[in-house]
XYZ file of C-alpha atoms in Angstrom:
732
model
C -0.105 -0.904 23.384
C 0.303 -4.819 24.136
C 0.194 -4.554 27.916
C -3.778 -2.724 28.127
C -6.266 -4.945 28.944
C -9.410 -4.790 26.091
C -11.784 -3.663 28.614
C -9.629 -1.168 29.208
C -8.578 -0.690 25.271
C -12.098 0.224 24.551
C -12.614 2.518 27.583
C -9.714 4.664 27.000
C -10.881 4.900 23.560
C -14.077 6.047 24.154
C -13.873 8.201 26.729
C -10.640 10.306 24.490
C -13.389 10.555 21.403
C -16.452 12.652 23.511
C -18.284 14.108 20.876
C -17.094 12.084 18.091
C -19.796 11.046 15.829
C -20.864 7.054 15.925
C -21.789 7.339 11.999
C -24.397 9.341 9.851
C -27.370 6.516 9.665
C -26.510 6.501 13.293
C -26.543 10.598 13.477
C -29.879 10.717 11.660
C -31.699 7.812 13.847
C -30.962 10.055 17.119
C -32.018 12.917 17.056
C -30.288 16.563 18.549
C -32.664 18.645 20.972
C -33.632 21.372 18.382
C -31.595 24.503 18.289
C -32.488 27.546 17.567
C -29.785 29.726 15.809
C -30.164 32.923 15.376
C -27.834 34.708 13.395
C -26.002 37.646 13.523
C -26.141 40.342 11.234
C -22.675 41.237 10.782
C -21.438 37.908 12.201
C -17.765 38.469 13.651
C -15.157 36.701 12.360
C -14.488 33.398 13.986
C -18.241 32.486 14.521
C -19.857 29.819 11.861
C -22.852 29.418 12.045
C -23.866 25.640 12.866
C -21.779 22.814 14.555
C -18.663 20.644 13.344
C -19.842 17.236 13.759
C -16.393 14.630 13.686
C -17.216 10.920 12.382
C -14.280 8.207 13.280
C -13.812 5.813 10.942
C -10.522 4.434 8.056
C -8.537 5.732 5.657
C -8.177 3.917 2.458
C -5.782 5.824 0.525
C -2.745 3.250 1.041
C -2.789 -0.241 2.449
C -1.542 1.143 6.501
C -4.970 1.251 7.425
C -4.827 4.214 9.535
C -7.583 5.646 11.410
C -9.294 8.889 10.623
C -11.832 11.725 12.250
C -13.515 13.747 9.679
C -14.595 16.891 11.032
C -18.726 17.827 9.104
C -20.649 21.010 9.479
C -23.798 21.439 7.399
C -23.902 17.634 6.188
C -20.615 18.938 3.964
C -17.032 16.672 5.070
C -14.628 19.611 5.861
C -11.347 17.618 7.480
C -9.957 15.145 8.070
C -7.580 14.668 10.624
C -5.810 11.175 12.422
C -7.408 9.882 14.986
C -5.691 9.707 17.625
C -7.175 6.891 19.567
C -5.861 4.552 17.117
C -2.845 1.929 17.483
C -1.500 2.680 13.710
C -0.955 6.456 13.827
C -1.926 7.552 16.923
C -3.268 11.055 15.838
C -0.682 11.691 12.764
C -2.117 11.445 9.623
C 0.118 11.700 6.049
C -0.614 14.146 3.104
C -2.267 11.930 1.124
C -4.555 10.798 3.687
C -5.239 14.772 4.395
C -6.422 14.640 0.497
C -8.988 12.335 1.075
C -11.372 15.208 0.402
C -10.614 15.521 -3.220
C -11.599 12.095 -3.279
C -14.726 12.723 -1.970
C -15.203 15.859 -4.004
C -13.211 15.384 -6.646
C -14.677 16.740 -10.506
C -13.647 14.116 -12.159
C -15.891 11.338 -10.608
C -18.367 8.977 -12.398
C -22.189 10.325 -11.163
C -24.332 7.407 -12.158
C -24.116 3.976 -14.244
C -23.053 4.164 -17.212
C -22.900 1.726 -20.199
C -20.245 1.711 -23.345
C -21.694 2.983 -26.527
C -18.713 2.820 -28.810
C -14.978 0.631 -29.490
C -13.842 -0.448 -26.047
C -11.545 2.491 -24.904
C -13.109 5.008 -27.071
C -14.580 6.443 -23.955
C -17.889 6.682 -25.697
C -20.495 6.376 -22.909
C -23.875 6.434 -22.186
C -25.709 7.312 -18.768
C -28.431 4.046 -17.448
C -29.993 3.071 -14.280
C -28.968 0.585 -11.789
C -31.460 -1.489 -12.673
C -30.784 -1.867 -16.141
C -26.832 -1.895 -15.304
C -27.545 -4.162 -12.900
C -29.995 -6.460 -14.334
C -27.288 -6.657 -17.096
C -24.631 -8.058 -14.930
C -26.925 -10.862 -13.031
C -28.724 -11.604 -16.217
C -24.728 -12.964 -18.074
C -23.852 -14.629 -14.422
C -26.625 -16.123 -14.175
C -26.115 -17.708 -17.512
C -22.733 -19.118 -16.624
C -23.500 -20.110 -13.480
C -26.765 -22.105 -14.657
C -24.235 -24.127 -17.320
C -21.974 -25.185 -14.514
C -19.152 -22.098 -16.154
C -18.679 -20.253 -12.843
C -15.643 -20.520 -13.201
C -15.548 -18.239 -16.259
C -16.457 -15.146 -14.390
C -12.670 -13.263 -12.654
C -13.223 -10.610 -10.100
C -9.584 -8.527 -10.001
C -9.643 -5.992 -6.944
C -7.288 -3.235 -5.524
C -6.306 -4.830 -1.556
C -9.577 -5.587 0.124
C -9.522 -7.311 3.239
C -12.392 -7.362 6.257
C -16.307 -8.145 5.971
C -15.857 -6.680 1.702
C -13.128 -9.256 1.453
C -15.019 -12.058 2.781
C -18.192 -10.595 0.744
C -16.143 -11.004 -3.153
C -15.180 -14.708 -1.651
C -18.894 -15.890 -0.577
C -20.583 -14.076 -3.550
C -17.772 -15.815 -6.014
C -17.634 -18.675 -4.352
C -21.760 -18.882 -4.700
C -21.246 -18.524 -8.897
C -19.066 -21.171 -8.606
C -15.587 -19.650 -8.868
C -12.855 -19.162 -7.618
C -11.076 -16.566 -9.353
C -11.437 -14.099 -6.906
C -7.896 -11.594 -7.634
C -6.580 -8.535 -6.046
C -4.116 -6.934 -7.534
C -1.472 -3.693 -5.551
C 1.607 -2.821 -8.036
C 3.143 -2.566 -4.484
C 2.498 -5.584 -2.793
C 5.317 -6.666 -0.710
C 4.623 -10.186 -1.989
C 8.534 -10.596 -1.631
C 8.497 -10.119 2.071
C 6.080 -12.148 2.828
C 7.497 -15.043 0.839
C 10.703 -14.424 3.028
C 8.567 -14.546 6.236
C 7.575 -17.726 5.433
C 10.474 -19.066 3.758
C 12.729 -18.292 7.340
C 9.554 -18.333 9.834
C 7.485 -20.191 8.056
C 5.211 -17.383 9.012
C 1.981 -15.731 6.892
C 1.788 -12.657 8.294
C 4.346 -10.078 8.349
C 5.559 -9.084 11.801
C 5.873 -6.104 13.963
C 8.749 -3.460 13.521
C 9.270 -1.992 16.804
C 11.337 1.361 15.592
C 10.584 3.293 18.031
C 12.246 0.783 20.539
C 15.000 0.196 18.739
C 18.794 1.617 19.352
C 20.693 0.771 15.627
C 18.243 0.855 12.357
C 20.002 -1.434 9.405
C 18.062 -0.404 6.653
C 18.389 -2.306 2.922
C 16.132 -0.183 0.716
C 13.102 0.355 3.303
C 11.985 3.817 3.203
C 9.969 3.865 6.256
C 9.142 7.585 6.331
C 8.176 7.317 2.623
C 5.928 4.611 1.547
C 7.150 1.576 2.525
C 4.283 -0.896 4.480
C 3.101 1.674 7.323
C 4.952 5.588 6.492
C 3.122 7.337 9.476
C 3.254 4.648 12.236
C 7.633 4.308 11.411
C 7.523 7.377 11.053
C 5.978 8.295 14.647
C 8.247 5.302 15.034
C 11.668 6.579 14.177
C 10.744 10.083 15.898
C 10.584 8.576 19.573
C 13.626 6.186 18.588
C 15.625 10.182 17.477
C 14.249 11.814 21.418
C 15.027 9.067 23.334
C 18.238 9.508 25.647
C 20.308 6.815 23.724
C 18.999 8.163 20.405
C 18.898 5.189 18.111
C 21.640 5.155 15.204
C 20.151 5.478 11.935
C 22.070 3.530 9.135
C 20.510 3.612 5.138
C 21.430 1.587 2.236
C 20.493 2.362 -1.221
C 21.883 3.747 -4.390
C 19.128 6.495 -4.477
C 18.720 8.347 -1.360
C 15.461 8.511 -0.286
C 13.415 10.418 2.671
C 15.036 7.069 5.173
C 18.216 7.966 3.627
C 18.152 11.744 4.694
C 17.063 11.075 7.661
C 19.653 9.091 8.544
C 22.850 9.011 10.280
C 24.500 7.137 7.499
C 24.011 6.503 3.173
C 25.475 3.782 2.141
C 25.602 3.200 -1.283
C 25.333 0.009 -2.593
C 25.529 -1.634 -6.010
C 21.654 -2.461 -7.012
C 20.776 -5.883 -6.305
C 23.310 -7.127 -3.719
C 21.422 -5.628 -0.766
C 20.951 -8.993 0.657
C 24.995 -10.123 -0.780
C 25.556 -7.255 2.014
C 23.524 -8.432 4.594
C 25.472 -11.751 5.058
C 28.721 -10.434 4.668
C 27.526 -8.590 7.663
C 26.240 -11.991 8.855
C 29.498 -13.197 8.152
C 31.518 -11.144 10.542
C 29.204 -11.027 13.206
C 29.278 -15.185 13.128
C 32.796 -15.515 12.529
C 34.035 -13.151 14.964
C 31.273 -14.813 18.638
C 29.107 -12.316 17.715
C 26.614 -15.154 17.586
C 26.294 -18.477 20.208
C 23.373 -20.525 19.342
C 22.786 -24.399 19.178
C 23.093 -23.737 15.129
C 26.545 -21.696 15.524
C 28.050 -24.316 12.359
C 25.256 -24.642 10.029
C 25.216 -20.772 9.852
C 29.552 -20.586 10.191
C 28.723 -23.134 6.609
C 26.329 -21.369 5.401
C 27.830 -18.036 5.768
C 31.615 -19.112 4.531
C 31.657 -17.286 0.697
C 30.708 -14.196 1.844
C 33.752 -12.958 3.156
C 33.426 -9.477 3.655
C 36.050 -9.071 1.402
C 34.806 -11.174 -1.671
C 31.878 -9.208 -0.151
C 33.108 -5.885 -0.987
C 33.723 -6.969 -5.076
C 30.411 -7.573 -5.334
C 28.683 -4.113 -4.052
C 30.730 -1.517 -3.936
C 31.153 -1.136 -0.404
C 34.189 -1.240 1.514
C 35.648 -3.907 3.694
C 35.760 -1.909 6.479
C 32.421 -0.292 6.315
C 30.674 -3.948 6.590
C 32.659 -4.716 9.312
C 32.369 -1.418 11.749
C 27.884 -1.810 10.252
C 28.716 -5.513 11.301
C 30.101 -4.546 14.636
C 28.061 -1.764 15.757
C 25.002 -3.628 14.748
C 25.796 -6.558 17.170
C 27.439 -4.386 19.972
C 23.883 -2.118 19.714
C 21.099 -4.040 20.934
C 18.145 -4.557 20.567
C 19.272 -3.646 17.054
C 16.563 -4.067 13.672
C 17.648 -4.532 10.108
C 14.716 -4.264 7.932
C 14.390 -4.026 3.524
C 11.817 -3.675 1.240
C 11.194 -1.288 -1.593
C 14.750 -1.507 -4.124
C 16.065 -3.819 -2.261
C 13.043 -6.065 -2.252
C 12.360 -5.351 -6.353
C 15.237 -7.301 -7.738
C 16.004 -10.918 -9.468
C 16.878 -12.301 -5.806
C 14.348 -10.124 -3.717
C 12.820 -13.081 -1.741
C 16.514 -14.224 -0.497
C 17.450 -10.188 -0.369
C 14.733 -9.940 2.670
C 15.513 -13.311 3.691
C 18.981 -12.577 4.333
C 17.877 -9.364 6.235
C 15.764 -11.938 8.210
C 18.609 -13.749 9.321
C 20.655 -10.507 10.766
C 17.989 -9.972 13.373
C 17.757 -13.909 14.057
C 21.446 -14.096 14.487
C 21.228 -11.256 17.009
C 18.566 -12.146 18.774
C 16.373 -9.283 19.086
C 13.150 -11.782 17.546
C 9.543 -11.725 19.996
C 11.987 -8.620 22.307
C 10.894 -4.909 22.740
C 13.239 -2.762 19.609
C 13.437 -6.029 17.386
C 11.104 -7.854 15.272
C 8.060 -9.350 16.880
C 6.018 -11.297 15.518
C 2.416 -10.601 15.388
C -0.929 -12.700 16.677
C -4.075 -14.342 14.172
C -5.490 -10.869 12.418
C -9.009 -9.800 14.785
C -10.425 -10.283 12.131
C -9.444 -13.910 11.500
C -7.076 -15.418 8.736
C -8.644 -14.595 5.127
C -6.960 -16.644 2.248
C -4.359 -13.977 1.160
C -5.702 -13.048 -2.147
C -3.489 -10.493 -3.445
C -1.624 -11.763 -6.728
C 1.513 -11.795 -7.869
C 2.717 -10.872 -11.474
C 2.886 -14.313 -12.701
C -0.629 -14.642 -11.526
C -2.273 -11.248 -13.024
C -0.289 -12.608 -16.230
C -1.711 -16.238 -16.145
C -5.617 -14.163 -16.062
C -4.235 -12.386 -19.633
C -3.714 -15.506 -21.074
C -6.862 -17.454 -19.837
C -8.801 -13.849 -21.680
C -7.068 -14.808 -25.086
C -7.475 -18.337 -24.683
C -11.292 -17.286 -24.198
C -11.086 -18.979 -20.490
C -12.984 -15.938 -18.940
C -16.800 -14.307 -20.040
C -16.998 -11.904 -17.045
C -14.426 -9.814 -15.459
C -15.336 -7.555 -12.519
C -13.383 -4.832 -11.559
C -13.142 -3.078 -8.488
C -10.765 -0.160 -8.483
C -7.790 -2.143 -9.959
C -6.013 -0.263 -12.641
C -3.355 -3.635 -13.849
C -3.489 -1.262 -17.837
C -0.994 1.406 -15.874
C 0.526 -0.631 -12.991
C 1.899 -3.238 -15.470
C 4.661 -3.109 -18.030
C 3.431 -2.407 -22.030
C 4.958 -5.540 -23.198
C 2.628 -7.546 -20.860
C 0.006 -6.683 -22.660
C -3.240 -7.276 -20.837
C -5.442 -4.321 -22.238
C -4.808 -6.340 -25.319
C -5.358 -9.568 -23.604
C -9.242 -7.862 -22.143
C -10.145 -7.818 -25.875
C -10.876 -11.720 -24.882
C -13.502 -10.706 -22.828
C -17.158 -10.430 -23.811
C -18.223 -8.163 -21.122
C -16.330 -6.607 -18.626
C -18.177 -4.338 -15.708
C -16.251 -1.738 -13.100
C -17.033 -0.792 -9.754
C -14.436 1.655 -10.532
C -15.407 5.960 -8.829
C -12.998 7.327 -11.309
C -12.734 6.427 -15.645
C -9.105 5.506 -14.859
C -7.281 3.757 -18.196
C -8.521 0.235 -16.587
C -12.238 1.230 -16.340
C -12.883 2.536 -20.063
C -11.975 -0.503 -21.297
C -14.959 -1.218 -19.595
C -18.831 -2.488 -21.408
C -20.731 -1.282 -17.684
C -20.046 0.988 -14.705
C -21.783 0.286 -11.701
C -19.812 3.200 -9.672
C -19.015 3.361 -6.531
C -19.430 5.383 -3.254
C -15.677 6.586 -2.198
C -14.848 5.456 1.354
C -16.477 8.577 2.940
C -19.568 7.531 2.163
C -19.467 3.512 2.934
C -18.786 1.179 5.473
C -16.351 -1.387 5.868
C -13.938 -2.285 8.572
C -10.328 -2.421 8.414
C -7.889 -5.107 9.879
C -4.822 -4.025 9.894
C -1.289 -6.178 8.640
C 1.169 -5.347 9.713
C -0.424 -5.196 13.071
C 0.939 -3.324 16.152
C 1.733 -6.199 18.115
C -1.572 -7.254 19.797
C -5.471 -7.237 17.252
C -6.896 -4.582 16.618
C -10.073 -3.042 13.990
C -11.749 -0.457 12.680
C -15.298 0.246 11.341
C -14.685 2.324 8.315
C -18.493 4.191 8.131
C -20.417 7.148 6.139
C -19.689 10.365 7.179
C -22.072 12.324 4.620
C -24.722 11.337 2.538
C -23.905 9.466 -0.714
C -23.346 12.867 -3.416
C -24.141 10.844 -6.329
C -25.788 8.513 -8.381
C -23.275 5.968 -6.787
C -23.307 2.619 -4.245
C -20.882 1.190 -1.973
C -18.678 -1.694 -3.392
C -20.478 -4.315 -1.034
C -23.949 -3.117 -1.748
C -22.949 -3.402 -5.489
C -22.226 -6.860 -4.455
C -25.074 -7.401 -1.829
C -27.801 -6.501 -5.363
C -26.325 -8.984 -7.488
C -26.354 -11.249 -5.012
C -30.086 -11.084 -4.530
C -30.980 -10.960 -8.045
C -29.236 -14.326 -8.606
C -31.089 -15.431 -5.612
C -28.735 -16.165 -3.190
C -30.605 -15.291 0.538
C -29.743 -18.255 1.991
C -25.868 -17.598 1.903
C -25.945 -13.833 1.563
C -28.632 -13.113 3.839
C -27.623 -8.911 4.362
C -29.545 -6.640 2.834
C -27.278 -3.616 2.850
C -23.486 -3.206 3.939
C -24.090 -1.824 7.183
C -25.710 -5.507 8.032
C -22.957 -7.403 6.487
C -20.150 -5.489 8.774
C -22.352 -4.915 12.048
C -22.787 -9.408 11.556
C -19.248 -9.833 11.284
C -18.288 -7.457 14.684
C -20.811 -9.415 16.749
C -19.151 -12.858 15.981
C -15.964 -10.875 17.498
C -18.307 -9.495 20.073
C -19.513 -13.001 21.270
C -16.187 -14.530 21.130
C -14.647 -12.344 23.841
C -14.513 -12.802 27.648
C -18.261 -12.713 28.719
C -17.082 -11.437 31.966
C -15.368 -8.643 30.476
C -17.435 -7.678 27.486
C -19.725 -5.160 27.798
C -23.840 -6.445 27.918
C -25.221 -5.409 24.967
C -24.321 -6.149 22.241
C -25.720 -2.043 20.448
C -23.498 -1.127 23.374
C -20.250 -2.293 22.187
C -21.633 -1.547 17.921
C -21.568 1.881 19.540
C -18.590 2.198 21.774
C -17.027 1.032 18.505
C -18.046 3.721 16.112
C -17.176 6.617 18.519
C -14.030 4.912 19.146
C -12.905 4.506 16.457
C -11.206 1.321 16.777
C -10.777 -1.688 18.753
C -7.708 -3.928 20.531
C -7.591 -7.079 22.798
C -4.411 -7.902 24.585
C -2.883 -10.749 23.054
C 0.391 -11.991 22.412
C 2.274 -13.817 20.207
C 5.004 -16.314 21.917
C 8.520 -14.845 20.924
C 10.219 -17.113 18.451
C 13.371 -19.233 19.040
C 14.729 -21.700 16.878
C 14.789 -22.193 12.902
C 14.816 -25.188 10.689
C 18.457 -26.493 10.056
C 17.007 -26.482 6.467
C 15.857 -23.127 6.699
C 19.744 -22.253 7.526
C 21.235 -24.107 4.486
C 19.189 -22.934 2.375
C 20.137 -18.946 2.156
C 21.926 -17.380 -0.279
C 21.888 -14.829 -2.648
C 23.180 -14.578 -6.668
C 23.725 -11.753 -8.111
C 21.067 -10.324 -9.928
C 19.793 -10.723 -12.872
C 18.821 -7.776 -15.308
C 16.900 -6.753 -18.856
C 18.721 -5.431 -20.976
C 23.203 -5.771 -21.406
C 24.705 -3.456 -19.878
C 26.621 -2.442 -23.155
C 23.635 -1.824 -24.710
C 22.416 -0.077 -21.602
C 24.452 0.786 -19.289
C 22.208 2.840 -16.616
C 19.887 0.536 -14.336
C 16.322 2.158 -13.323
C 15.549 2.645 -10.177
C 11.655 3.467 -10.764
C 10.733 4.422 -7.336
C 6.907 5.129 -5.735
C 6.135 8.359 -5.200
C 5.623 10.311 -2.147
C 2.576 11.889 -2.608
C 1.185 10.578 -5.682
C 1.850 6.655 -4.826
C 1.558 4.254 -7.202
C -0.587 6.596 -9.671
C -3.624 6.127 -7.925
C -3.248 9.980 -6.079
C -2.793 10.972 -9.370
C -5.804 12.697 -10.127
C -5.570 15.162 -6.196
C -4.379 17.982 -7.087
C -3.679 18.746 -3.795
C -0.945 15.932 -4.209
C 0.686 16.991 -7.749
C 0.916 20.437 -6.358
C 2.711 19.253 -2.618
C 6.419 19.043 -3.628
C 8.559 15.886 -4.055
C 10.385 16.454 -0.906
C 13.440 15.699 -2.228
C 13.218 17.618 -5.328
C 10.639 19.899 -4.873
C 9.247 19.157 -8.374
C 5.816 19.249 -8.978
C 3.241 18.574 -11.875
C 5.368 16.410 -13.512
C 8.405 13.527 -14.268
C 11.829 13.770 -14.060
C 15.229 11.371 -13.956
C 17.087 11.547 -11.613
C 20.884 11.277 -12.709
C 24.432 11.523 -10.886
C 26.275 14.818 -11.537
C 29.479 13.477 -12.880
C 27.294 10.962 -15.068
C 25.343 14.544 -16.737
C 28.336 16.295 -16.508
C 30.232 13.869 -18.581
C 26.723 13.305 -21.191
C 26.151 16.997 -21.564
C 23.399 17.512 -19.661
C 22.123 19.701 -17.226
C 19.021 20.237 -15.039
C 15.706 20.166 -17.533
C 17.352 18.461 -20.804
C 14.403 16.676 -22.220
C 15.776 12.811 -23.146
C 14.493 9.752 -24.108
C 15.239 7.052 -21.605
C 14.949 3.621 -23.952
C 14.518 0.086 -22.884
C 14.064 -2.859 -24.813
C 10.352 -3.019 -23.999
C 9.779 0.885 -25.027
C 11.077 4.142 -24.246
C 9.110 7.223 -22.626
C 11.373 11.114 -21.935
C 11.576 13.254 -19.107
C 13.577 16.060 -17.946
C 16.624 15.425 -16.253
C 17.318 16.389 -12.423
C 20.874 17.027 -11.150
C 20.455 14.482 -8.002
C 23.675 14.536 -6.109
C 22.707 11.507 -3.304
C 22.466 8.632 -6.426
C 25.332 5.792 -8.049
C 26.743 7.271 -11.255
C 25.859 4.158 -13.003
C 21.821 4.410 -11.388
C 19.072 6.739 -12.705
C 15.533 6.999 -11.004
C 12.099 8.260 -11.649
C 9.492 8.395 -9.515
C 5.904 6.020 -10.253
C 2.716 8.155 -10.049
C 2.243 10.387 -13.401
C 1.838 9.253 -17.726
C -1.793 8.356 -17.149
C -3.739 8.547 -20.447
C -7.192 8.870 -18.667
C -7.894 9.204 -14.823
C -9.294 12.703 -15.450
C -8.244 16.368 -15.897
C -5.445 16.216 -13.320
C -4.292 13.065 -14.305
C -4.530 12.977 -17.795
C -1.747 13.719 -20.302
C 1.032 14.900 -17.615
C 4.170 13.414 -17.066
C 5.774 9.355 -18.204
C 4.785 6.292 -16.113
C 8.662 4.149 -15.791
C 6.526 1.081 -15.782
C 5.747 1.169 -19.087
C 8.999 0.176 -20.148
C 10.115 -2.218 -17.661
C 11.585 -5.339 -18.839
C 9.487 -8.618 -17.782
C 11.778 -9.912 -15.774
C 10.316 -11.828 -12.238
C 11.748 -13.374 -8.891
C 11.220 -17.204 -9.316
C 11.017 -17.868 -5.829
C 7.503 -15.350 -5.132
C 6.585 -15.192 -8.894
C 6.483 -11.370 -8.629
C 7.230 -8.466 -11.353
C 11.441 -7.263 -10.514
C 10.330 -3.589 -11.027
C 14.270 -2.628 -10.193
C 16.029 -5.128 -13.040
C 15.499 -3.141 -15.844
C 18.637 -1.807 -17.789
C 18.332 1.449 -20.044
C 19.548 4.163 -22.026
C 19.920 7.632 -21.796
C 19.470 9.491 -24.871
C 19.464 14.069 -25.703
C 16.883 15.002 -27.537
C 18.632 18.995 -27.669
C 15.745 20.612 -26.395
C 15.082 21.509 -23.124
C 12.096 22.421 -20.351
C 12.358 24.164 -17.287
C 11.155 22.013 -14.443
C 8.360 23.415 -11.989
C 9.991 23.261 -8.436
C 8.763 25.338 -5.570
C 12.315 24.984 -4.054
C 15.801 26.983 -4.854
C 19.584 26.859 -4.931
C 20.545 23.420 -2.873
C 23.146 24.915 -2.130
C 24.245 28.801 0.153
C 25.774 29.880 -3.092
C 28.611 32.126 -1.014
C 25.666 33.518 1.356
């Protein structure tokens, strides 16, 4: 993508989207010629009355920011596919993205404003009007602002960027508050921190899987949930089809989808992946694989990571370590990536720094097939508001101390995605007014006093500037593809409405979110080259809506040198766990579900019915256990067990899983909701609930792979619901 001129890029994607709609509102304002439809007495089998219209927009089912094309007929959305012009997904789309229709048409959507009529948590709500609901919230905010207590207002959202994220910032600043936090369970805090420590970069780089010859992954399930899985799946697939056929290695204690697709899967002791990476680095440096000016600094830093010592700590044989190091150094360009379980231990940041060090030592920084630094996001740099675990617990403590009077929650569900030991739900009791903008009655929204329900993303205006990008600045507009189904409003329009009632017209002048987004893109339009850009902004805007994406040519210069202090600080300590090995013999390995994500897709029946790709289980939870461990404990598939940690206990049926280490048990995250609609409620167990409160001290993020547990048989047995049969041929 980076070799295409900006003007040619717009022309290309505009021409590729002939017939695509340019927004519901645009369609209503520019009527097509009248067509008379005369129905058949008996219509042909392949004929449908009416004309299908496609709208290009942005998927909001995960943070990746894929482009989508939505087919509508008679004003109803019928199908979601990938936008072939969007550089992130290039026409591809995951199952969760296609299930966005079930967000729009979900029978458990909130259909209008609600007021809590009973005690918090009783789920006793009564309908109210928008005028009453907005007035109550605006009145409380106005009182705090007038008393110079604006900082007693907090805004907690799921991850939001672009124009909407900037609107949150401006709105809260006008109130007098700096308490704007975004919270997503699987946000890669440690990966950001690792890139900042070693490279001084605030943004994630572009990982060029497509053009690499050797892919070395430390726990990053790039085909499942790591950062941008659709884009990485496309790159991985193309790398496998190239004449040289890239070699891939996956290192992790439990086989993921990426591990199943790799040429080699290597099991390493949980939390030692960074030590293994430094063992590879030491072998490369000691055997002449690196000749940079800072060779002596690297040799001194890596001296204690001799492969023989690393083998004892990681459980990976010496000959495997040296073979991998030699192959990675020789097969250029090579690419090392890290994340998932490897980045979620107490040493997660150091582990990911070690992985980045491998990229530096083999010289793949700034090269095709390696690690490319992204330019400044197209929408401009915004202050990162993603809350770490420490920051979200500080918010809870402030609530307990009476330092928060109003909490506005937008789409985040920390009551579900935080360990029970955090006692976040109990902390909310200290807040006089809680306002939720959610579309669904989840565990956190159930504690709100006022619910002002938002449109779904298919009914709303917005924009997106994906991070990480694809090596060039890109952006896209999210537009409504259907009229609102219920008495809801877009999140941006709710905030704009409150701003209007509070008299913020000077700094927040827009009457609706469409105007706000257009003004943001007018800035992007005006900063372009006057010779290259279109003559009129309206022409640019319509072309943008039709194409669904925008981009320009702007590449970063390759990174060359590291600061010596950064090299001296590299090192990975042994992981720390909550619970002793004697009392809690197993390490719990929770992983983000490919279908349900962090639980945010658990209310979609398509996702519940979609078989897990590694176990084929549907509609439930399970705990994966090595066959030798299961045999030793006298357990078989379907036996119900209690999984106990120092923080509590959950129960799930056993799934005997050959590709997991004997002292590790694994559970998918996503089930175990106590609310969130009929498809999610009271189904399965939530492993987050029993996690210990271990953190990575370098980033303040939760070390959600650092909890030890024990497994206790209950004597009960259930049948796992699976779409697959036997995993063996049974002689056939």
